[in-house]
Short mmCIF file of C-alpha atoms in Angstrom, two decimals:
data_model
loop_
_atom_site.label_atom_id
_atom_site.label_comp_id
_atom_site.label_asym_id
_atom_site.label_seq_id
_atom_site.Cartn_x
_atom_site.Cartn_y
_atom_site.Cartn_z
CA MET J 1 12.58 -19.36 1.02
CA TYR J 2 13.61 -19.11 -2.62
CA SER J 3 15.07 -15.60 -2.59
CA GLY J 4 17.94 -13.35 -3.49
CA PRO J 5 19.98 -10.88 -1.43
CA MET J 6 18.64 -7.33 -1.13
CA SER J 7 21.55 -4.92 -0.80
CA GLY J 8 21.88 -1.17 -0.89
CA ASP J 9 23.69 1.89 0.40
CA PHE J 10 22.69 3.29 3.78
CA CYS J 11 23.31 7.04 3.59
CA TYR J 12 23.35 9.42 6.53
CA GLN J 13 24.26 13.03 7.10
CA VAL J 14 24.95 14.86 10.37
CA ASN J 15 23.66 18.45 10.25
CA HIS J 16 24.45 21.12 12.83
CA ARG J 17 21.64 23.50 13.76
CA THR J 18 22.04 26.78 15.67
CA LEU J 19 19.22 29.02 16.89
CA ASP J 20 19.53 32.79 16.83
CA TYR J 21 17.45 33.88 19.81
CA VAL J 22 17.51 37.53 18.73
CA LYS J 23 16.11 36.98 15.23
CA ASN J 24 14.34 33.75 16.22
CA GLU J 25 15.73 31.99 13.16
CA MET J 26 17.23 28.53 12.74
CA THR J 27 20.53 28.15 10.88
CA GLU J 28 21.46 24.70 9.58
CA ILE J 29 24.92 23.68 8.40
CA PRO J 30 24.79 20.44 6.35
CA GLY J 31 27.45 17.84 6.96
CA LYS J 32 29.14 15.28 4.75
CA ILE J 33 27.08 12.46 3.26
CA VAL J 34 28.43 9.04 4.28
CA ARG J 35 27.47 5.83 2.46
CA LEU J 36 27.52 2.36 3.99
CA SER J 37 26.94 -0.78 1.90
CA LYS J 38 24.52 -3.04 3.74
CA LYS J 39 22.51 -6.19 3.16
CA PHE J 40 18.92 -5.72 4.33
CA GLY J 41 17.84 -9.34 4.03
CA ASP J 42 16.59 -11.68 1.32
CA MET J 43 13.88 -10.72 -1.16
CA PRO J 44 11.64 -13.54 -2.47
CA VAL J 45 11.94 -14.43 -6.14
CA MET J 46 8.87 -15.53 -8.07
CA ASP J 47 9.19 -18.84 -9.84
CA MET J 48 9.88 -18.57 -13.60
CA SER J 49 10.23 -14.77 -13.38
CA LYS J 50 13.04 -12.76 -14.97
CA ALA J 51 15.02 -12.96 -11.75
CA CYS J 52 14.57 -16.74 -11.56
CA HIS J 53 17.27 -19.02 -12.95
CA LEU J 54 14.57 -21.12 -14.68
CA ASN J 55 13.42 -18.25 -16.91
CA ASP J 56 13.25 -19.14 -20.63
CA LYS J 57 14.62 -22.65 -20.07
CA ARG J 58 13.61 -25.47 -22.44
CA PRO J 59 12.43 -28.87 -21.14
CA GLU J 60 15.78 -30.43 -21.99
CA GLN J 61 17.58 -27.79 -19.96
CA LEU J 62 15.18 -28.27 -17.05
CA VAL J 63 15.99 -31.98 -17.09
CA ALA J 64 19.71 -31.22 -17.05
CA MET J 65 19.17 -28.85 -14.10
CA LYS J 66 17.21 -31.64 -12.31
CA GLU J 67 14.06 -29.54 -12.21
CA GLU J 68 12.22 -32.19 -14.23
CA VAL J 69 12.79 -35.94 -14.63
CA GLN J 70 12.77 -37.64 -18.03
CA THR J 71 11.20 -41.10 -18.05
CA SER J 72 10.75 -43.56 -20.91
CA VAL J 73 8.23 -46.41 -21.24
CA TYR J 74 8.01 -49.07 -23.97
CA MET J 75 4.65 -50.81 -24.38
CA LYS J 76 4.84 -54.07 -26.30
CA GLN J 77 1.09 -54.33 -26.97
CA CYS J 78 1.04 -51.31 -29.28
CA GLU J 79 4.76 -51.13 -30.08
CA ILE J 80 4.86 -47.46 -29.05
CA TYR J 81 7.84 -45.73 -27.50
CA ILE J 82 6.73 -42.99 -25.14
CA ASP J 83 9.07 -40.17 -24.14
CA THR J 84 7.59 -38.00 -21.42
CA TYR J 85 8.72 -35.33 -19.02
CA ILE J 86 7.40 -35.59 -15.49
CA GLN J 87 7.89 -32.88 -12.90
CA ALA J 88 10.46 -33.58 -10.22
CA GLY J 89 8.95 -34.63 -6.94
CA SER J 90 5.98 -36.49 -8.47
CA THR J 91 4.99 -39.62 -6.63
CA LEU J 92 5.03 -43.09 -8.16
CA TYR J 93 1.22 -43.13 -8.09
CA HIS J 94 0.98 -40.06 -10.35
CA ILE J 95 3.58 -41.47 -12.76
CA ILE J 96 1.74 -44.79 -13.05
CA SER J 97 -1.56 -42.95 -13.52
CA GLN J 98 -0.11 -41.00 -16.45
CA TRP J 99 1.22 -44.18 -18.06
CA MET J 100 -2.15 -45.96 -17.66
CA PHE J 101 -3.88 -43.03 -19.32
CA ILE J 102 -1.45 -43.18 -22.22
CA CYS J 103 -2.04 -46.96 -22.57
CA LEU J 104 -5.80 -46.46 -22.80
CA PHE J 105 -5.33 -43.65 -25.27
CA VAL J 106 -3.13 -45.48 -27.74
CA TYR J 107 -4.64 -48.95 -27.36
CA THR J 108 -6.92 -48.52 -30.38
CA LEU J 109 -4.19 -47.26 -32.70
CA ASP J 110 -2.91 -49.65 -35.36
CA THR J 111 0.31 -47.91 -36.29
CA CYS J 112 3.35 -46.99 -34.27
CA VAL J 113 3.12 -43.47 -32.86
CA GLN J 114 5.71 -41.54 -30.84
CA ILE J 115 4.08 -39.50 -28.05
CA LYS J 116 5.95 -36.75 -26.19
CA LEU J 117 4.39 -35.18 -23.11
CA GLN J 118 5.84 -32.05 -21.42
CA HIS J 119 5.04 -31.03 -17.84
CA ASN J 120 6.76 -27.71 -17.33
CA GLU J 121 6.86 -25.35 -14.41
CA PHE J 122 4.04 -22.80 -14.61
CA GLY J 123 5.62 -20.22 -12.31
CA ARG J 124 3.85 -17.26 -10.65
CA CYS J 125 4.46 -18.77 -7.21
CA LEU J 126 6.69 -17.90 -4.27
CA ILE J 127 8.43 -20.85 -2.62
CA VAL J 128 8.46 -20.52 1.17
CA ASN J 129 9.67 -23.45 3.30
CA GLY J 130 9.35 -25.74 0.27
CA ILE J 131 5.66 -24.83 -0.27
CA GLU J 132 4.32 -22.92 -3.27
CA ARG J 133 2.38 -19.88 -2.06
CA CYS J 134 0.72 -17.08 -3.98
CA VAL J 135 -0.53 -13.64 -2.95
CA ARG J 136 -4.25 -13.15 -3.43
CA LEU J 137 -5.79 -10.55 -5.71
CA LEU J 138 -7.79 -8.26 -3.42
CA GLN J 139 -10.59 -5.82 -4.15
CA ILE J 140 -10.00 -2.35 -2.71
CA PRO J 141 -11.69 1.06 -3.23
CA ARG J 142 -10.93 2.84 -6.45
CA ARG J 143 -8.03 5.24 -6.20
CA ASN J 144 -8.40 9.04 -6.47
CA HIS J 145 -12.19 8.77 -6.79
CA PRO J 146 -14.46 10.55 -4.25
CA MET J 147 -17.38 8.49 -3.00
CA ALA J 148 -20.38 9.63 -0.95
CA ILE J 149 -20.79 7.29 2.02
CA LYS J 150 -23.45 7.12 4.73
CA ARG J 151 -22.41 5.25 7.87
CA SER J 152 -23.84 5.34 11.35
CA ASN J 153 -20.44 5.03 13.04
CA TYR J 154 -19.46 8.44 11.64
CA LYS J 155 -21.50 9.93 14.49
CA ASN J 156 -19.04 8.46 17.01
CA ARG J 157 -16.38 11.00 16.02
CA GLY J 158 -18.02 13.75 18.05
CA PRO J 159 -21.32 15.28 19.18
CA THR J 160 -21.72 17.45 16.07
CA TYR J 161 -20.79 14.76 13.53
CA SER J 162 -23.43 13.31 11.23
CA ASP J 163 -23.55 10.01 9.34
CA LEU J 164 -22.61 11.64 6.02
CA GLY J 165 -19.15 11.84 4.50
CA VAL J 166 -17.17 11.85 1.27
CA ALA J 167 -14.15 9.51 1.20
CA ILE J 168 -11.32 9.41 -1.32
CA ARG J 169 -8.52 6.87 -1.39
CA CYS J 170 -5.45 8.81 -2.50
CA ALA J 171 -2.53 6.94 -4.08
CA ARG J 172 0.81 8.69 -3.73
CA SER J 173 1.92 10.60 -6.81
CA ASN J 174 5.41 9.02 -6.94
CA ASP J 175 3.90 5.67 -8.06
CA ASP J 176 5.10 3.66 -5.05
CA GLN J 177 1.49 2.34 -4.72
CA THR J 178 1.06 3.53 -1.12
CA SER J 179 -2.28 5.14 -0.31
CA ILE J 180 -4.09 7.08 2.42
CA THR J 181 -7.85 7.54 2.74
CA ASN J 182 -9.09 11.08 3.43
CA THR J 183 -12.69 11.52 4.55
CA VAL J 184 -14.56 14.85 4.69
CA HIS J 185 -17.26 14.67 7.40
CA TYR J 186 -20.43 16.75 7.41
CA LEU J 187 -21.20 18.45 10.72
CA THR J 188 -24.66 19.26 12.02
CA THR J 189 -23.52 22.87 12.47
CA GLY J 190 -23.02 23.18 8.70
CA GLY J 191 -19.25 22.94 8.83
CA ALA J 192 -16.91 20.15 7.75
CA SER J 193 -13.73 18.46 8.94
CA LEU J 194 -11.18 16.18 7.28
CA ARG J 195 -10.13 12.87 8.77
CA PHE J 196 -6.97 10.88 8.05
CA SER J 197 -5.16 8.00 9.72
CA GLY J 198 -1.57 8.01 10.87
CA ARG J 199 0.08 5.10 12.69
CA LYS J 200 -3.33 3.47 13.21
CA GLN J 201 -4.71 6.62 14.86
CA GLU J 202 -7.44 8.88 13.50
CA PHE J 203 -6.96 12.64 13.34
CA LEU J 204 -9.49 15.36 12.50
CA ILE J 205 -8.67 18.81 11.11
CA PRO J 206 -11.21 21.63 10.58
CA LEU J 207 -11.63 22.07 6.86
CA ILE J 208 -11.44 25.85 6.97
CA LEU J 209 -7.90 25.66 8.38
CA LEU J 210 -6.80 23.38 5.55
CA LEU J 211 -8.36 25.67 2.94
CA ARG J 212 -6.37 28.60 4.29
CA ALA J 213 -3.18 26.57 4.66
CA LEU J 214 -3.35 25.22 1.12
CA SER J 215 -3.51 28.75 -0.31
CA TRP J 216 0.26 28.98 0.27
CA ARG J 217 1.83 30.75 -2.72
CA GLU J 218 5.55 30.40 -1.96
CA GLY J 219 7.19 28.29 -4.71
CA GLY J 220 3.88 27.03 -6.09
CA ASN J 221 4.30 23.43 -5.03
CA ALA J 222 4.38 21.34 -1.91
CA SER J 223 7.98 20.24 -2.11
CA SER J 224 9.43 23.71 -2.42
CA ALA J 225 7.08 25.04 0.23
CA GLY J 226 8.47 22.68 2.81
CA SER J 227 12.11 23.26 1.96
CA GLY J 228 12.59 26.61 3.64
CA SER J 229 11.45 26.95 7.21
CA GLY J 230 12.17 30.66 7.40
CA ALA J 231 10.39 31.66 4.20
CA VAL J 232 7.18 33.62 4.49
CA GLY J 233 4.39 32.52 2.17
CA SER J 234 2.54 35.33 0.45
CA GLY J 235 -1.05 35.40 -0.65
CA GLY J 236 -3.82 33.50 1.06
CA ILE J 237 -7.46 32.81 0.34
CA THR J 238 -10.11 35.01 1.91
CA ASP J 239 -13.45 33.94 3.36
CA GLU J 240 -15.26 35.75 0.57
CA GLU J 241 -13.28 33.85 -2.07
CA ILE J 242 -14.05 30.57 -0.33
CA TYR J 243 -17.73 31.51 -0.31
CA HIS J 244 -17.86 32.23 -4.06
CA ARG J 245 -15.77 29.19 -5.01
CA ILE J 246 -18.17 26.94 -3.10
CA LEU J 247 -21.25 28.49 -4.72
CA GLN J 248 -19.78 28.75 -8.25
CA GLY J 249 -22.52 31.16 -9.27
CA ASP J 250 -25.42 29.05 -7.95
CA GLU J 251 -27.02 31.89 -6.01
CA GLU J 252 -30.46 30.28 -6.07
CA ASN J 253 -29.30 27.30 -4.01
CA THR J 254 -30.28 28.50 -0.55
CA PHE J 255 -29.02 25.32 1.16
CA LEU J 256 -25.56 25.73 -0.31
CA LYS J 257 -25.48 29.45 0.50
CA ALA J 258 -26.40 28.80 4.12
CA ARG J 259 -23.72 26.12 4.52
CA ALA J 260 -21.04 28.32 2.93
CA GLU J 261 -21.96 31.12 5.36
CA LEU J 262 -21.84 28.74 8.32
CA LEU J 263 -18.41 27.55 7.20
CA SER J 264 -17.15 31.14 7.20
CA GLN J 265 -18.67 31.76 10.63
CA ASP J 266 -16.97 28.62 11.91
CA ALA J 267 -13.63 30.14 10.96
CA GLN J 268 -14.15 33.00 13.45
CA ARG J 269 -13.45 30.59 16.31
CA TYR J 270 -9.79 30.30 15.30
CA THR J 271 -8.38 33.70 16.16
CA GLY J 272 -4.91 34.56 14.98
CA LEU J 273 -5.06 32.03 12.11
CA ASP J 274 -5.66 34.24 9.11
CA THR J 275 -2.61 33.75 6.88
CA PRO J 276 -1.40 30.46 5.35
CA LYS J 277 1.81 30.59 7.39
CA GLU J 278 -0.11 30.87 10.65
CA CYS J 279 -2.39 27.97 9.73
CA ILE J 280 0.50 25.73 8.65
CA SER J 281 2.42 26.56 11.84
CA TYR J 282 -0.66 25.77 13.92
CA ILE J 283 -1.07 22.38 12.19
CA GLY J 284 2.61 21.64 12.74
CA SER J 285 2.40 22.44 16.44
CA LYS J 286 -0.47 19.97 16.91
CA PHE J 287 1.15 17.11 14.97
CA ARG J 288 4.73 17.32 16.23
CA MET J 289 4.53 13.91 17.90
CA LEU J 290 3.09 12.28 14.78
CA SER J 291 5.84 13.67 12.55
CA MET J 292 8.65 12.29 14.78
CA LYS J 293 10.76 15.29 13.79
CA ALA J 294 13.57 16.74 15.87
CA ASP J 295 12.72 19.14 18.67
CA SER J 296 14.66 21.88 16.90
CA SER J 297 12.41 21.63 13.80
CA PRO J 298 10.14 24.67 13.46
CA ASP J 299 6.36 24.28 13.43
CA ILE J 300 6.00 25.46 9.85
CA GLU J 301 8.34 22.74 8.60
CA ILE J 302 6.34 20.09 10.43
CA GLY J 303 3.11 21.55 9.04
CA HIS J 304 4.39 21.20 5.47
CA TYR J 305 5.49 17.65 6.26
CA ILE J 306 2.02 16.68 7.54
CA ILE J 307 0.29 18.13 4.46
CA ASN J 308 2.67 16.41 2.05
CA ARG J 309 2.50 13.12 3.93
CA TYR J 310 -1.19 12.72 4.77
CA ILE J 311 -3.38 15.25 2.92
CA LEU J 312 -4.45 14.40 -0.66
CA ILE J 313 -1.13 12.73 -1.42
CA HIS J 314 -2.08 11.99 -5.04
CA LEU J 315 -1.52 15.68 -5.88
CA ASN J 316 1.82 17.52 -5.84
CA THR J 317 1.00 21.22 -5.70
CA TYR J 318 -0.88 23.04 -2.98
CA GLY J 319 -3.12 24.65 -5.61
CA ASP J 320 -4.28 21.25 -6.86
CA LYS J 321 -4.90 20.11 -3.29
CA LEU J 322 -7.04 23.19 -2.69
CA GLU J 323 -9.13 22.57 -5.81
CA CYS J 324 -9.65 18.92 -4.88
CA LEU J 325 -10.66 19.86 -1.34
CA LEU J 326 -13.24 22.32 -2.69
CA LEU J 327 -14.57 19.58 -4.98
CA LEU J 328 -14.98 17.22 -2.02
CA LEU J 329 -16.73 19.96 -0.05
CA ARG J 330 -19.19 20.71 -2.87
CA LYS J 331 -20.00 17.04 -3.24
CA LEU J 332 -20.49 16.73 0.52
CA TYR J 333 -22.98 19.62 0.57
CA SER J 334 -24.80 18.16 -2.45
CA PHE J 335 -24.96 14.84 -0.63
CA ALA J 336 -26.36 16.51 2.50
CA ALA J 337 -28.97 18.39 0.44
CA GLY J 338 -30.14 15.20 -1.28
CA ASP J 339 -28.93 16.21 -4.75
CA CYS J 340 -26.32 13.42 -4.70
CA GLY J 341 -27.03 9.77 -3.90
CA VAL J 342 -24.99 7.27 -1.92
CA ASP J 343 -22.23 5.60 -3.92
CA ASN J 344 -22.29 1.81 -3.82
CA ALA J 345 -18.93 0.76 -2.43
CA ASP J 346 -19.58 -2.85 -3.52
CA SER J 347 -19.99 -1.88 -7.18
CA LEU J 348 -17.21 -2.87 -9.56
CA GLN J 349 -16.96 0.66 -10.97
CA ASN J 350 -15.90 1.91 -7.53
CA GLN J 351 -13.28 -0.79 -7.00
CA GLU J 352 -9.89 -1.84 -8.27
CA ILE J 353 -7.62 -4.84 -7.76
CA LEU J 354 -4.63 -4.71 -5.46
CA MET J 355 -1.86 -6.50 -7.31
CA PRO J 356 0.63 -8.70 -5.40
CA GLY J 357 3.57 -6.60 -6.53
CA HIS J 358 1.92 -3.39 -5.33
CA LEU J 359 1.22 -4.92 -1.92
CA MET J 360 4.79 -6.17 -1.59
CA CYS J 361 6.15 -2.75 -2.61
CA SER J 362 4.08 -0.98 0.06
CA PHE J 363 5.03 -3.56 2.67
CA VAL J 364 8.76 -3.33 1.94
CA LYS J 365 8.65 0.48 1.97
CA GLU J 366 7.00 0.50 5.38
CA LYS J 367 9.58 -1.92 6.79
CA PHE J 368 12.38 0.33 5.58
CA GLU J 369 10.73 3.31 7.29
CA GLU J 370 10.39 1.29 10.50
CA MET J 371 14.06 0.33 10.32
CA PHE J 372 15.15 3.95 9.84
CA MET J 373 12.97 5.04 12.75
CA ALA J 374 14.42 2.31 14.98
CA ILE J 375 17.96 3.41 14.10
CA ARG J 376 17.08 7.04 14.85
CA ILE J 377 15.57 6.18 18.22
CA GLY J 378 18.59 4.02 19.05
CA VAL J 379 21.05 6.79 18.23
CA LEU J 380 19.06 9.29 20.31
CA LYS J 381 19.15 6.84 23.21
CA GLU J 382 22.91 6.58 22.90
CA MET J 383 23.17 10.38 22.88
CA ARG J 384 21.17 10.69 26.08
CA GLN J 385 23.53 8.29 27.80
CA ASP J 386 26.80 9.77 26.54
CA PHE J 387 26.46 12.69 24.13
CA VAL J 388 30.17 13.40 23.60
CA LYS J 389 31.05 9.79 22.80
CA THR J 390 28.06 9.26 20.49
CA ASN J 391 28.59 12.55 18.65
CA SER J 392 32.19 11.62 17.91
CA SER J 393 31.26 8.09 16.87
CA LEU J 394 28.80 9.44 14.30
CA GLN J 395 31.72 10.92 12.41
CA ASP J 396 33.25 7.41 12.16
CA SER J 397 31.59 5.20 9.57
CA THR J 398 32.71 2.05 11.41
CA GLU J 399 30.89 3.00 14.60
CA MET J 400 27.82 4.11 12.67
CA SER J 401 27.82 0.78 10.86
CA LYS J 402 27.58 -0.95 14.25
CA TYR J 403 24.57 1.20 15.17
CA VAL J 404 22.84 0.24 11.91
CA GLU J 405 23.51 -3.46 12.47
CA ARG J 406 22.34 -3.33 16.10
CA TYR J 407 19.20 -1.22 15.91
CA GLY J 408 18.26 -2.20 12.35
CA GLN J 409 18.37 -5.90 13.34
CA LEU J 410 20.20 -6.75 10.13
CA SER J 411 22.07 -9.65 11.72
CA GLY J 412 18.76 -11.40 12.49
CA GLY J 413 17.55 -11.37 8.89
CA GLY J 414 16.48 -7.75 8.64
CA ILE J 415 13.57 -6.92 6.38
CA GLY J 416 13.79 -10.28 4.58
CA LYS J 417 12.74 -12.09 7.78
CA LYS J 418 9.57 -9.99 8.01
CA ILE J 419 8.76 -10.62 4.35
CA GLN J 420 9.16 -14.37 4.87
CA HIS J 421 6.79 -14.24 7.86
CA PHE J 422 4.21 -12.36 5.76
CA LEU J 423 4.38 -14.88 2.92
CA SER J 424 4.32 -17.96 5.13
CA THR J 425 1.38 -16.83 7.32
CA GLY J 426 -0.49 -14.31 5.18
CA ASN J 427 -0.65 -11.92 8.16
CA ILE J 428 0.54 -8.31 7.95
CA ILE J 429 2.24 -6.84 11.02
CA SER J 430 2.09 -3.14 10.23
CA THR J 431 2.41 0.07 12.21
CA THR J 432 0.32 2.06 9.73
CA GLY J 433 -2.12 -0.58 8.47
CA LEU J 434 -1.11 0.18 4.84
CA ASP J 435 -4.62 1.62 4.32
CA LEU J 436 -6.07 -1.91 4.13
CA MET J 437 -9.25 -3.30 5.67
CA GLN J 438 -7.79 -6.57 6.98
CA VAL J 439 -4.65 -7.93 8.58
CA SER J 440 -4.75 -11.61 7.55
CA GLY J 441 -5.57 -13.87 4.62
CA TYR J 442 -3.30 -12.30 2.01
CA THR J 443 -1.44 -15.46 0.93
CA ILE J 444 -2.64 -19.00 0.27
CA VAL J 445 -1.10 -22.32 -0.76
CA ALA J 446 -1.19 -22.94 -4.51
CA GLU J 447 -2.72 -26.42 -4.44
CA ARG J 448 -2.07 -28.73 -7.38
CA LEU J 449 -5.04 -31.06 -6.96
CA ASN J 450 -5.82 -30.52 -10.63
CA PHE J 451 -4.93 -28.04 -13.33
CA LEU J 452 -8.13 -25.98 -13.16
CA ARG J 453 -7.94 -25.59 -9.40
CA TYR J 454 -4.33 -24.50 -9.70
CA CYS J 455 -5.28 -21.86 -12.28
CA ALA J 456 -8.20 -20.69 -10.14
CA HIS J 457 -5.77 -19.37 -7.52
CA PHE J 458 -4.48 -16.82 -10.04
CA ARG J 459 -7.87 -15.99 -11.61
CA SER J 460 -10.05 -15.48 -8.54
CA VAL J 461 -10.34 -12.12 -6.80
CA HIS J 462 -10.70 -12.02 -3.02
CA ARG J 463 -13.39 -9.59 -1.89
CA GLY J 464 -12.03 -9.14 1.62
CA GLN J 465 -12.15 -10.72 5.04
CA PHE J 466 -15.54 -9.13 5.81
CA PHE J 467 -17.29 -11.00 2.98
CA MET J 468 -15.81 -14.30 4.12
CA GLU J 469 -17.74 -13.95 7.39
CA VAL J 470 -21.03 -12.91 5.78
CA LYS J 471 -23.18 -15.95 4.93
CA THR J 472 -25.39 -14.19 2.37
CA THR J 473 -22.70 -13.86 -0.30
CA VAL J 474 -19.46 -15.42 -1.45
CA GLY J 475 -16.05 -14.13 -0.45
CA PHE J 476 -14.48 -14.22 -3.91
CA SER J 477 -15.31 -13.68 -7.57
CA MET J 478 -13.81 -15.13 -10.72
CA PRO J 479 -14.57 -15.13 -14.46
CA CYS J 480 -16.61 -18.10 -15.62
CA THR J 481 -18.96 -19.17 -18.38
CA TYR J 482 -22.76 -19.10 -18.11
CA SER J 483 -22.99 -22.87 -17.68
CA ARG J 484 -20.51 -22.81 -14.79
CA TRP J 485 -22.39 -19.87 -13.21
CA ARG J 486 -25.61 -21.90 -13.29
CA THR J 487 -23.81 -24.78 -11.58
CA MET J 488 -22.33 -22.46 -8.93
CA ARG J 489 -25.69 -20.81 -8.33
CA ILE J 490 -27.44 -24.15 -7.88
CA ALA J 491 -24.70 -25.32 -5.50
#
């Protein structure tokens, strides 16, 4: 694989936590930050990119670097000297075909003409095992845009679930291009619940609990709210305020009033969950296994982690998350009342294109998270076997470096080996699914049968694996003229 080394600093910190059983408070003493320089594998380099050594090279320089071969032909019939550049690796048949075309072209000329042909590298490909491969452009749902969806399989979530829901694909606010889809389901009882996926598992949370939890006022944003486990959040939204914010003054809408009242009645089932702190602690207690946090972590810290990690991740503050959740709820009730129609998920206005760089960024980020989790599990295993020896070895950077090499599998290629497997096969081996609808068909071979076919690999947009199996439509779309569309339609 044509690639370059991917290196970085592996940083770790050993903190000491003590629990005061009298005050029921956790005290944490941070340790020293230790940095280890590590190579995490090889990252592929796109041909003719800024990281490629062929970037901004002239044809003469490419010939000197043996990337292209210069050939000369002298034809006596027309007395023409031809100087042409032919790409390295071309067969004798292609070279002779080019010369025959030139002979036919200049046969009718009466004067001597000097012809110079240049066949340069086009780039935009990734070379894996000597084969040029490219990552497909894929259509995915539009980010941060709520869509009303009606699906029969929504009823399989539970006995009170209907086939109505409002889904929103949230892209993380730090611009790392990772996304999570949140779906608000309409219940036959008039209530609603929010669904999200974590590690390829679906989880459902009553919406009234999230509305109360997101009314946290401590610090004003999600990051500061999760920093202090012992802090008590003030404020909190009441059922009456939820009722009026759902109605927004539309007192004549009897359907909306009835659903808002049923939502408040549904909250009476959860006794002892009135304040935001209690709701966040309750969420943290139910998702402790999903968070993979330490056993000494309090429930409220895990609750903040779950909200920041999986709930409306395109927004930073809890106040913005609360407003967005109320917007989704109002649209869901309008959809159930018939005031809002079903959004066409196959329409171009509800779609966007997943760029190859964005897909690679999400894939590499997930592999780093998997490596960190494997190292953590390995160190915990060593502690269970011999706590005293492992605890002392953590203070030594040399011993910790051995743990990183062993459990991070850096000696076997590390993350670069997984990237090479993804590019060579087009299959994604993921623990989270990366919020995608398919697991294969992401990369293809850039065939050079002719110039237009080669360009079509970078112009066409793949609609997804589902449309490749459906016989009533095509599995890709690409820009074309009206005459070509008529030819495609007839074919």
